[in-house]
Amino acid sequence: MQEQTISELVKWFIGLLLIFGMVSIALFLYQFQDINTYKQQINYQIEREGGLTKDAVKSLKKESEDNYNGRYTIKSEKLNEKVPFGEKVDYTVVSKITVYLFEIPDMTIEQSGSGVSQVR
């Protein structure tokens, strides 16, 4: 009789652990997909400002702080520079993603992208 009770408790423990794992993965993937939205904002700023100028970087930093809890930063060789019309600006978005429900250190993910200046 006791064996059934213990096996039932083990089943509940494993089931709850699996549920917590799936919720943690879902939260991680939700944060991960936000990178594409932020990259779209970077491309808009490059098109409007003529590159990653000081104003564009300031606006993107504010966007990251306000909407993404300061999760994203930008690295680029052409940071704080205005580029001519049609020139491609390569950049890398560095994101720090928190893994919830488990004590795992924050993950740092880098994704590269590029935008084209549309300012004449």
mmCIF file of the C-alpha atoms, coordinates in Angstrom:
data_MODEL
# 
_entry.id   MODEL 
# 
loop_
_atom_site.group_PDB 
_atom_site.id 
_atom_site.type_symbol 
_atom_site.label_atom_id 
_atom_site.label_alt_id 
_atom_site.label_comp_id 
_atom_site.label_asym_id 
_atom_site.label_entity_id 
_atom_site.label_seq_id 
_atom_site.pdbx_PDB_ins_code 
_atom_site.Cartn_x 
_atom_site.Cartn_y 
_atom_site.Cartn_z 
_atom_site.occupancy 
_atom_site.B_iso_or_equiv 
_atom_site.pdbx_formal_charge 
_atom_site.auth_seq_id 
_atom_site.auth_comp_id 
_atom_site.auth_asym_id 
_atom_site.auth_atom_id 
_atom_site.pdbx_PDB_model_num 
ATOM 1   C CA . MET A 1 1   ? 0.000  0.000  0.000   1.00 0.00 ? 1   MET A CA 1 
ATOM 2   C CA . GLN A 1 2   ? 2.846  2.394  0.823   1.00 0.00 ? 2   GLN A CA 1 
ATOM 3   C CA . GLU A 1 3   ? 4.534  1.719  -2.508  1.00 0.00 ? 3   GLU A CA 1 
ATOM 4   C CA . GLN A 1 4   ? 1.552  3.195  -4.356  1.00 0.00 ? 4   GLN A CA 1 
ATOM 5   C CA . THR A 1 5   ? 1.655  6.362  -2.248  1.00 0.00 ? 5   THR A CA 1 
ATOM 6   C CA . ILE A 1 6   ? 5.367  6.872  -2.868  1.00 0.00 ? 6   ILE A CA 1 
ATOM 7   C CA . SER A 1 7   ? 5.035  6.233  -6.597  1.00 0.00 ? 7   SER A CA 1 
ATOM 8   C CA . GLU A 1 8   ? 2.101  8.671  -6.748  1.00 0.00 ? 8   GLU A CA 1 
ATOM 9   C CA . LEU A 1 9   ? 4.210  11.375 -5.044  1.00 0.00 ? 9   LEU A CA 1 
ATOM 10  C CA . VAL A 1 10  ? 7.075  10.731 -7.461  1.00 0.00 ? 10  VAL A CA 1 
ATOM 11  C CA . LYS A 1 11  ? 4.691  11.041 -10.419 1.00 0.00 ? 11  LYS A CA 1 
ATOM 12  C CA . TRP A 1 12  ? 3.386  14.376 -9.079  1.00 0.00 ? 12  TRP A CA 1 
ATOM 13  C CA . PHE A 1 13  ? 6.923  15.652 -8.526  1.00 0.00 ? 13  PHE A CA 1 
ATOM 14  C CA . ILE A 1 14  ? 8.037  14.707 -12.038 1.00 0.00 ? 14  ILE A CA 1 
ATOM 15  C CA . GLY A 1 15  ? 4.851  16.187 -13.532 1.00 0.00 ? 15  GLY A CA 1 
ATOM 16  C CA . LEU A 1 16  ? 5.313  19.506 -11.725 1.00 0.00 ? 16  LEU A CA 1 
ATOM 17  C CA . LEU A 1 17  ? 8.965  19.624 -12.730 1.00 0.00 ? 17  LEU A CA 1 
ATOM 18  C CA . LEU A 1 18  ? 7.986  19.111 -16.375 1.00 0.00 ? 18  LEU A CA 1 
ATOM 19  C CA . ILE A 1 19  ? 5.335  21.861 -16.150 1.00 0.00 ? 19  ILE A CA 1 
ATOM 20  C CA . PHE A 1 20  ? 7.837  24.304 -14.626 1.00 0.00 ? 20  PHE A CA 1 
ATOM 21  C CA . GLY A 1 21  ? 10.338 23.395 -17.348 1.00 0.00 ? 21  GLY A CA 1 
ATOM 22  C CA . MET A 1 22  ? 7.829  24.048 -20.138 1.00 0.00 ? 22  MET A CA 1 
ATOM 23  C CA . VAL A 1 23  ? 6.770  27.380 -18.625 1.00 0.00 ? 23  VAL A CA 1 
ATOM 24  C CA . SER A 1 24  ? 10.429 28.397 -18.277 1.00 0.00 ? 24  SER A CA 1 
ATOM 25  C CA . ILE A 1 25  ? 11.133 27.488 -21.910 1.00 0.00 ? 25  ILE A CA 1 
ATOM 26  C CA . ALA A 1 26  ? 8.046  29.401 -23.066 1.00 0.00 ? 26  ALA A CA 1 
ATOM 27  C CA . LEU A 1 27  ? 9.169  32.537 -21.175 1.00 0.00 ? 27  LEU A CA 1 
ATOM 28  C CA . PHE A 1 28  ? 12.668 32.209 -22.619 1.00 0.00 ? 28  PHE A CA 1 
ATOM 29  C CA . LEU A 1 29  ? 11.354 31.893 -26.183 1.00 0.00 ? 29  LEU A CA 1 
ATOM 30  C CA . TYR A 1 30  ? 9.032  34.875 -25.686 1.00 0.00 ? 30  TYR A CA 1 
ATOM 31  C CA . GLN A 1 31  ? 12.007 37.037 -24.710 1.00 0.00 ? 31  GLN A CA 1 
ATOM 32  C CA . PHE A 1 32  ? 14.070 35.599 -27.569 1.00 0.00 ? 32  PHE A CA 1 
ATOM 33  C CA . GLN A 1 33  ? 11.496 36.507 -30.232 1.00 0.00 ? 33  GLN A CA 1 
ATOM 34  C CA . ASP A 1 34  ? 11.537 40.144 -29.046 1.00 0.00 ? 34  ASP A CA 1 
ATOM 35  C CA . ILE A 1 35  ? 14.996 40.474 -30.623 1.00 0.00 ? 35  ILE A CA 1 
ATOM 36  C CA . ASN A 1 36  ? 13.412 40.613 -34.085 1.00 0.00 ? 36  ASN A CA 1 
ATOM 37  C CA . THR A 1 37  ? 11.104 43.466 -33.065 1.00 0.00 ? 37  THR A CA 1 
ATOM 38  C CA . TYR A 1 38  ? 14.048 45.408 -31.645 1.00 0.00 ? 38  TYR A CA 1 
ATOM 39  C CA . LYS A 1 39  ? 16.097 44.779 -34.814 1.00 0.00 ? 39  LYS A CA 1 
ATOM 40  C CA . GLN A 1 40  ? 13.208 46.224 -36.811 1.00 0.00 ? 40  GLN A CA 1 
ATOM 41  C CA . GLN A 1 41  ? 13.374 49.375 -34.676 1.00 0.00 ? 41  GLN A CA 1 
ATOM 42  C CA . ILE A 1 42  ? 17.127 49.586 -35.319 1.00 0.00 ? 42  ILE A CA 1 
ATOM 43  C CA . ASN A 1 43  ? 16.541 49.343 -39.077 1.00 0.00 ? 43  ASN A CA 1 
ATOM 44  C CA . TYR A 1 44  ? 13.913 52.108 -38.896 1.00 0.00 ? 44  TYR A CA 1 
ATOM 45  C CA . GLN A 1 45  ? 16.346 54.369 -37.039 1.00 0.00 ? 45  GLN A CA 1 
ATOM 46  C CA . ILE A 1 46  ? 19.123 53.657 -39.558 1.00 0.00 ? 46  ILE A CA 1 
ATOM 47  C CA . GLU A 1 47  ? 16.771 54.525 -42.432 1.00 0.00 ? 47  GLU A CA 1 
ATOM 48  C CA . ARG A 1 48  ? 15.423 57.704 -40.803 1.00 0.00 ? 48  ARG A CA 1 
ATOM 49  C CA . GLU A 1 49  ? 18.616 59.061 -39.249 1.00 0.00 ? 49  GLU A CA 1 
ATOM 50  C CA . GLY A 1 50  ? 21.098 58.036 -41.948 1.00 0.00 ? 50  GLY A CA 1 
ATOM 51  C CA . GLY A 1 51  ? 22.919 55.497 -39.788 1.00 0.00 ? 51  GLY A CA 1 
ATOM 52  C CA . LEU A 1 52  ? 23.459 54.846 -36.130 1.00 0.00 ? 52  LEU A CA 1 
ATOM 53  C CA . THR A 1 53  ? 23.920 58.505 -35.214 1.00 0.00 ? 53  THR A CA 1 
ATOM 54  C CA . LYS A 1 54  ? 23.989 59.777 -31.636 1.00 0.00 ? 54  LYS A CA 1 
ATOM 55  C CA . ASP A 1 55  ? 20.268 60.594 -31.793 1.00 0.00 ? 55  ASP A CA 1 
ATOM 56  C CA . ALA A 1 56  ? 19.443 57.158 -33.195 1.00 0.00 ? 56  ALA A CA 1 
ATOM 57  C CA . VAL A 1 57  ? 21.484 55.374 -30.516 1.00 0.00 ? 57  VAL A CA 1 
ATOM 58  C CA . LYS A 1 58  ? 19.884 57.510 -27.804 1.00 0.00 ? 58  LYS A CA 1 
ATOM 59  C CA . SER A 1 59  ? 16.408 56.685 -29.146 1.00 0.00 ? 59  SER A CA 1 
ATOM 60  C CA . LEU A 1 60  ? 17.208 52.976 -29.350 1.00 0.00 ? 60  LEU A CA 1 
ATOM 61  C CA . LYS A 1 61  ? 18.584 52.949 -25.820 1.00 0.00 ? 61  LYS A CA 1 
ATOM 62  C CA . LYS A 1 62  ? 15.374 54.599 -24.590 1.00 0.00 ? 62  LYS A CA 1 
ATOM 63  C CA . GLU A 1 63  ? 13.331 52.024 -26.535 1.00 0.00 ? 63  GLU A CA 1 
ATOM 64  C CA . SER A 1 64  ? 15.274 49.194 -24.899 1.00 0.00 ? 64  SER A CA 1 
ATOM 65  C CA . GLU A 1 65  ? 14.832 50.678 -21.418 1.00 0.00 ? 65  GLU A CA 1 
ATOM 66  C CA . ASP A 1 66  ? 11.125 51.488 -21.815 1.00 0.00 ? 66  ASP A CA 1 
ATOM 67  C CA . ASN A 1 67  ? 9.851  48.417 -23.656 1.00 0.00 ? 67  ASN A CA 1 
ATOM 68  C CA . TYR A 1 68  ? 12.401 45.669 -23.048 1.00 0.00 ? 68  TYR A CA 1 
ATOM 69  C CA . ASN A 1 69  ? 13.698 46.383 -19.518 1.00 0.00 ? 69  ASN A CA 1 
ATOM 70  C CA . GLY A 1 70  ? 17.123 47.424 -20.867 1.00 0.00 ? 70  GLY A CA 1 
ATOM 71  C CA . ARG A 1 71  ? 17.744 43.933 -22.247 1.00 0.00 ? 71  ARG A CA 1 
ATOM 72  C CA . TYR A 1 72  ? 19.380 45.022 -25.531 1.00 0.00 ? 72  TYR A CA 1 
ATOM 73  C CA . THR A 1 73  ? 22.532 46.885 -26.496 1.00 0.00 ? 73  THR A CA 1 
ATOM 74  C CA . ILE A 1 74  ? 24.018 47.585 -29.944 1.00 0.00 ? 74  ILE A CA 1 
ATOM 75  C CA . LYS A 1 75  ? 27.559 47.046 -31.217 1.00 0.00 ? 75  LYS A CA 1 
ATOM 76  C CA . SER A 1 76  ? 28.681 48.396 -34.576 1.00 0.00 ? 76  SER A CA 1 
ATOM 77  C CA . GLU A 1 77  ? 31.787 49.723 -36.300 1.00 0.00 ? 77  GLU A CA 1 
ATOM 78  C CA . LYS A 1 78  ? 29.720 52.691 -37.527 1.00 0.00 ? 78  LYS A CA 1 
ATOM 79  C CA . LEU A 1 79  ? 28.270 53.620 -34.148 1.00 0.00 ? 79  LEU A CA 1 
ATOM 80  C CA . ASN A 1 80  ? 27.592 57.379 -33.739 1.00 0.00 ? 80  ASN A CA 1 
ATOM 81  C CA . GLU A 1 81  ? 28.319 58.012 -37.429 1.00 0.00 ? 81  GLU A CA 1 
ATOM 82  C CA . LYS A 1 82  ? 26.117 59.350 -40.204 1.00 0.00 ? 82  LYS A CA 1 
ATOM 83  C CA . VAL A 1 83  ? 26.557 57.428 -43.448 1.00 0.00 ? 83  VAL A CA 1 
ATOM 84  C CA . PRO A 1 84  ? 25.739 58.421 -47.040 1.00 0.00 ? 84  PRO A CA 1 
ATOM 85  C CA . PHE A 1 85  ? 22.532 57.424 -48.830 1.00 0.00 ? 85  PHE A CA 1 
ATOM 86  C CA . GLY A 1 86  ? 22.371 53.731 -49.706 1.00 0.00 ? 86  GLY A CA 1 
ATOM 87  C CA . GLU A 1 87  ? 25.258 52.655 -47.509 1.00 0.00 ? 87  GLU A CA 1 
ATOM 88  C CA . LYS A 1 88  ? 24.786 49.491 -45.514 1.00 0.00 ? 88  LYS A CA 1 
ATOM 89  C CA . VAL A 1 89  ? 25.237 49.626 -41.735 1.00 0.00 ? 89  VAL A CA 1 
ATOM 90  C CA . ASP A 1 90  ? 26.101 46.320 -40.065 1.00 0.00 ? 90  ASP A CA 1 
ATOM 91  C CA . TYR A 1 91  ? 25.360 45.929 -36.356 1.00 0.00 ? 91  TYR A CA 1 
ATOM 92  C CA . THR A 1 92  ? 25.084 43.306 -33.645 1.00 0.00 ? 92  THR A CA 1 
ATOM 93  C CA . VAL A 1 93  ? 22.336 43.229 -31.024 1.00 0.00 ? 93  VAL A CA 1 
ATOM 94  C CA . VAL A 1 94  ? 23.569 41.898 -27.692 1.00 0.00 ? 94  VAL A CA 1 
ATOM 95  C CA . SER A 1 95  ? 20.697 40.637 -25.574 1.00 0.00 ? 95  SER A CA 1 
ATOM 96  C CA . LYS A 1 96  ? 20.730 39.469 -21.994 1.00 0.00 ? 96  LYS A CA 1 
ATOM 97  C CA . ILE A 1 97  ? 17.884 36.986 -21.528 1.00 0.00 ? 97  ILE A CA 1 
ATOM 98  C CA . THR A 1 98  ? 16.769 35.901 -18.065 1.00 0.00 ? 98  THR A CA 1 
ATOM 99  C CA . VAL A 1 99  ? 15.837 32.271 -17.470 1.00 0.00 ? 99  VAL A CA 1 
ATOM 100 C CA . TYR A 1 100 ? 12.910 32.245 -15.055 1.00 0.00 ? 100 TYR A CA 1 
ATOM 101 C CA . LEU A 1 101 ? 11.903 29.567 -12.512 1.00 0.00 ? 101 LEU A CA 1 
ATOM 102 C CA . PHE A 1 102 ? 15.351 27.970 -12.430 1.00 0.00 ? 102 PHE A CA 1 
ATOM 103 C CA . GLU A 1 103 ? 18.580 29.334 -11.003 1.00 0.00 ? 103 GLU A CA 1 
ATOM 104 C CA . ILE A 1 104 ? 20.454 29.524 -14.273 1.00 0.00 ? 104 ILE A CA 1 
ATOM 105 C CA . PRO A 1 105 ? 22.635 32.556 -15.060 1.00 0.00 ? 105 PRO A CA 1 
ATOM 106 C CA . ASP A 1 106 ? 21.337 35.056 -17.621 1.00 0.00 ? 106 ASP A CA 1 
ATOM 107 C CA . MET A 1 107 ? 22.110 34.078 -21.204 1.00 0.00 ? 107 MET A CA 1 
ATOM 108 C CA . THR A 1 108 ? 23.851 36.516 -23.527 1.00 0.00 ? 108 THR A CA 1 
ATOM 109 C CA . ILE A 1 109 ? 22.854 36.140 -27.156 1.00 0.00 ? 109 ILE A CA 1 
ATOM 110 C CA . GLU A 1 110 ? 24.269 38.116 -30.084 1.00 0.00 ? 110 GLU A CA 1 
ATOM 111 C CA . GLN A 1 111 ? 22.383 38.498 -33.353 1.00 0.00 ? 111 GLN A CA 1 
ATOM 112 C CA . SER A 1 112 ? 23.732 40.416 -36.301 1.00 0.00 ? 112 SER A CA 1 
ATOM 113 C CA . GLY A 1 113 ? 21.727 42.536 -38.675 1.00 0.00 ? 113 GLY A CA 1 
ATOM 114 C CA . SER A 1 114 ? 22.071 45.331 -41.183 1.00 0.00 ? 114 SER A CA 1 
ATOM 115 C CA . GLY A 1 115 ? 20.141 48.334 -42.384 1.00 0.00 ? 115 GLY A CA 1 
ATOM 116 C CA . VAL A 1 116 ? 20.475 50.757 -45.280 1.00 0.00 ? 116 VAL A CA 1 
ATOM 117 C CA . SER A 1 117 ? 20.563 54.525 -44.901 1.00 0.00 ? 117 SER A CA 1 
ATOM 118 C CA . GLN A 1 118 ? 17.681 56.291 -46.700 1.00 0.00 ? 118 GLN A CA 1 
ATOM 119 C CA . VAL A 1 119 ? 18.728 59.877 -45.916 1.00 0.00 ? 119 VAL A CA 1 
ATOM 120 C CA . ARG A 1 120 ? 20.091 61.934 -48.796 1.00 0.00 ? 120 ARG A CA 1 
# 
